[in-house]
Amino acid sequence: MASLNVGNLGEYLREQRRTARLSLRQLADAAGVSNPYLSQIERGLRKPSADILQQLAKALRISAETLYVQAGMLDERERQELETRAVLLADPSINERQKQVLLQIYESFRKENGFESTVEAALGAKLGADAESVGLVVEDAEDAVEEGTADGGAAKPPTP
């Protein structure tokens, strides 16, 4: 597993918290972590797990993948792949079969261009997680895109 750059992660979290106009205590409460633990993460003294990063991302209304990149758990290319997949799956104008076909075409192009591993495999290897856990992270990312909350966007109105 890649070593975590918790100093940069902490600075990034503090910046995101301040941008969201949340106190340390408010973010800790929203994310379900203790105030001292969050303070230690922000000061670079603690290495949060992927689960904690996901909770913090949800509370900050940003994508968990962004925090994984900041923590060194995921590289930018993998984050972009994950977000591309999530956007395809969230499109309400195409049906499930069409979404799966698009994903297959996308994967075949990636494979043709030398990117054989899927984001789930890469995430699983880096996070030491099993396929089911990684699948849940991917589903959460897809849900965030559907809700319009990935990277701090406002929620989209429900489609009729």
Coordinates of C-alpha atoms in Angstrom, one line a residue:
M1 CA 0.0 0.0 0.0
A2 CA 1.3 3.5 -0.8
S3 CA 2.4 5.5 2.2
L4 CA -0.1 8.2 3.2
N5 CA 0.9 11.8 2.9
V6 CA -1.1 12.8 5.9
G7 CA 0.3 16.3 6.1
N8 CA -1.1 17.3 2.8
L9 CA -4.3 15.4 3.5
G10 CA -4.8 17.3 6.7
E11 CA -4.2 20.7 5.1
Y12 CA -6.6 19.7 2.3
L13 CA -9.3 18.6 4.8
R14 CA -8.9 21.8 6.8
E15 CA -9.3 23.9 3.6
Q16 CA -12.4 21.9 2.6
R17 CA -13.9 22.3 6.1
R18 CA -13.3 26.0 6.1
T19 CA -14.7 26.4 2.6
A20 CA -17.8 24.5 3.8
R21 CA -17.9 27.0 6.8
L22 CA -17.9 24.1 9.3
S23 CA -16.2 24.2 12.6
L24 CA -14.0 21.2 13.6
R25 CA -16.7 20.0 15.9
Q26 CA -19.5 20.3 13.3
L27 CA -17.5 18.3 10.8
A28 CA -16.6 15.7 13.4
D29 CA -20.3 15.3 14.4
A30 CA -21.4 15.1 10.7
A31 CA -18.8 12.5 9.9
G32 CA -19.3 10.5 13.0
V33 CA -15.7 10.8 14.3
S34 CA -14.4 12.4 17.5
N35 CA -13.4 16.0 17.6
P36 CA -9.8 15.2 18.8
Y37 CA -9.4 12.5 16.1
L38 CA -10.4 14.9 13.4
S39 CA -8.0 17.5 14.8
Q40 CA -5.2 15.0 14.7
I41 CA -6.0 14.1 11.1
E42 CA -5.9 17.8 10.1
R43 CA -2.6 18.3 11.9
G44 CA -1.1 15.2 10.1
L45 CA -0.8 13.1 13.2
R46 CA -3.2 10.4 12.2
K47 CA -3.7 8.3 9.1
P48 CA -7.4 7.8 8.6
S49 CA -8.8 4.6 7.0
A50 CA -10.6 4.6 3.7
D51 CA -13.9 4.3 5.7
I52 CA -13.2 7.4 7.7
L53 CA -12.2 9.3 4.6
Q54 CA -15.5 8.3 3.0
Q55 CA -17.4 9.6 6.0
L56 CA -15.5 12.9 5.9
A57 CA -16.1 13.2 2.2
K58 CA -19.8 12.6 2.6
A59 CA -20.0 15.2 5.4
L60 CA -18.1 17.7 3.3
R61 CA -20.2 16.8 0.2
I62 CA -17.1 16.0 -1.9
S63 CA -16.1 12.8 -3.6
A64 CA -14.3 10.2 -1.5
E65 CA -12.0 9.6 -4.4
T66 CA -10.7 13.1 -4.1
L67 CA -9.7 12.4 -0.5
Y68 CA -8.2 9.0 -1.5
V69 CA -6.0 10.9 -4.0
Q70 CA -5.0 13.4 -1.4
A71 CA -4.1 10.5 1.0
G72 CA -2.1 8.7 -1.7
M73 CA -4.5 5.7 -1.8
L74 CA -5.6 6.4 -5.3
D75 CA -3.9 8.1 -8.2
E76 CA -5.5 10.8 -10.3
R77 CA -6.0 8.5 -13.3
E78 CA -7.9 5.9 -11.2
R79 CA -10.1 8.7 -9.8
Q80 CA -10.9 9.9 -13.3
E81 CA -11.8 6.4 -14.4
L82 CA -14.0 5.9 -11.4
E83 CA -15.8 9.2 -11.9
T84 CA -16.2 8.4 -15.7
R85 CA -17.9 5.1 -14.8
A86 CA -20.1 6.8 -12.2
V87 CA -21.3 9.5 -14.6
L88 CA -22.1 6.8 -17.2
L89 CA -24.1 4.8 -14.7
A90 CA -25.9 7.9 -13.4
D91 CA -27.3 9.0 -16.8
P92 CA -31.1 8.8 -16.5
S93 CA -31.5 9.1 -20.3
I94 CA -30.2 5.6 -21.1
N95 CA -31.4 2.3 -19.8
E96 CA -29.4 -0.3 -17.8
R97 CA -28.5 -2.4 -20.8
Q98 CA -27.2 0.6 -22.6
K99 CA -25.2 1.7 -19.6
Q100 CA -23.6 -1.8 -19.4
V101 CA -22.7 -1.7 -23.1
L102 CA -21.1 1.7 -22.7
L103 CA -19.1 0.5 -19.8
Q104 CA -17.9 -2.5 -21.8
I105 CA -16.9 -0.3 -24.7
Y106 CA -15.1 2.1 -22.3
E107 CA -13.2 -0.9 -20.7
S108 CA -12.3 -2.3 -24.1
F109 CA -10.8 1.1 -25.1
R110 CA -8.9 1.3 -21.9
K111 CA -7.6 -2.2 -22.4
E112 CA -6.6 -1.4 -26.0
N113 CA -4.6 1.6 -24.7
G114 CA -2.8 -0.4 -22.1
F115 CA -4.9 0.1 -19.0
E116 CA -6.0 -3.4 -18.2
S117 CA -6.8 -3.1 -14.5
T118 CA -10.2 -1.8 -13.5
V119 CA -10.5 0.8 -10.8
E120 CA -12.1 -1.7 -8.5
A121 CA -9.0 -4.0 -8.7
A122 CA -6.6 -1.0 -8.3
L123 CA -8.6 0.3 -5.3
G124 CA -8.8 -3.2 -3.7
A125 CA -5.0 -3.7 -4.1
K126 CA -4.2 -0.2 -2.6
L127 CA -6.7 -0.3 0.2
G128 CA -6.2 -4.0 1.0
A129 CA -10.0 -4.4 0.6
D130 CA -12.0 -7.2 -0.9
A131 CA -14.0 -6.9 -4.0
E132 CA -17.3 -6.4 -2.1
S133 CA -15.9 -3.5 -0.1
V134 CA -14.5 -1.9 -3.1
G135 CA -17.8 -2.3 -4.9
L136 CA -19.5 -0.4 -2.1
V137 CA -17.1 2.5 -2.5
V138 CA -17.8 2.5 -6.3
E139 CA -21.6 2.4 -5.6
D140 CA -21.2 5.3 -3.1
A141 CA -19.3 7.3 -5.8
E142 CA -22.1 6.6 -8.3
D143 CA -24.7 7.6 -5.7
A144 CA -22.8 10.9 -5.1
V145 CA -22.8 11.6 -8.8
E146 CA -26.5 10.8 -9.1
E147 CA -27.3 13.1 -6.2
G148 CA -25.1 15.8 -7.6
T149 CA -23.0 15.9 -4.5
A150 CA -19.7 14.7 -5.9
D151 CA -17.1 17.5 -5.7
G152 CA -19.5 19.8 -3.8
G153 CA -22.3 20.2 -6.3
A154 CA -25.9 20.8 -5.3
A155 CA -28.3 18.0 -5.4
K156 CA -30.1 17.5 -8.7
P157 CA -33.9 17.5 -8.6
P158 CA -35.5 14.0 -9.0
T159 CA -36.3 13.0 -12.6
P160 CA -39.9 12.3 -13.4

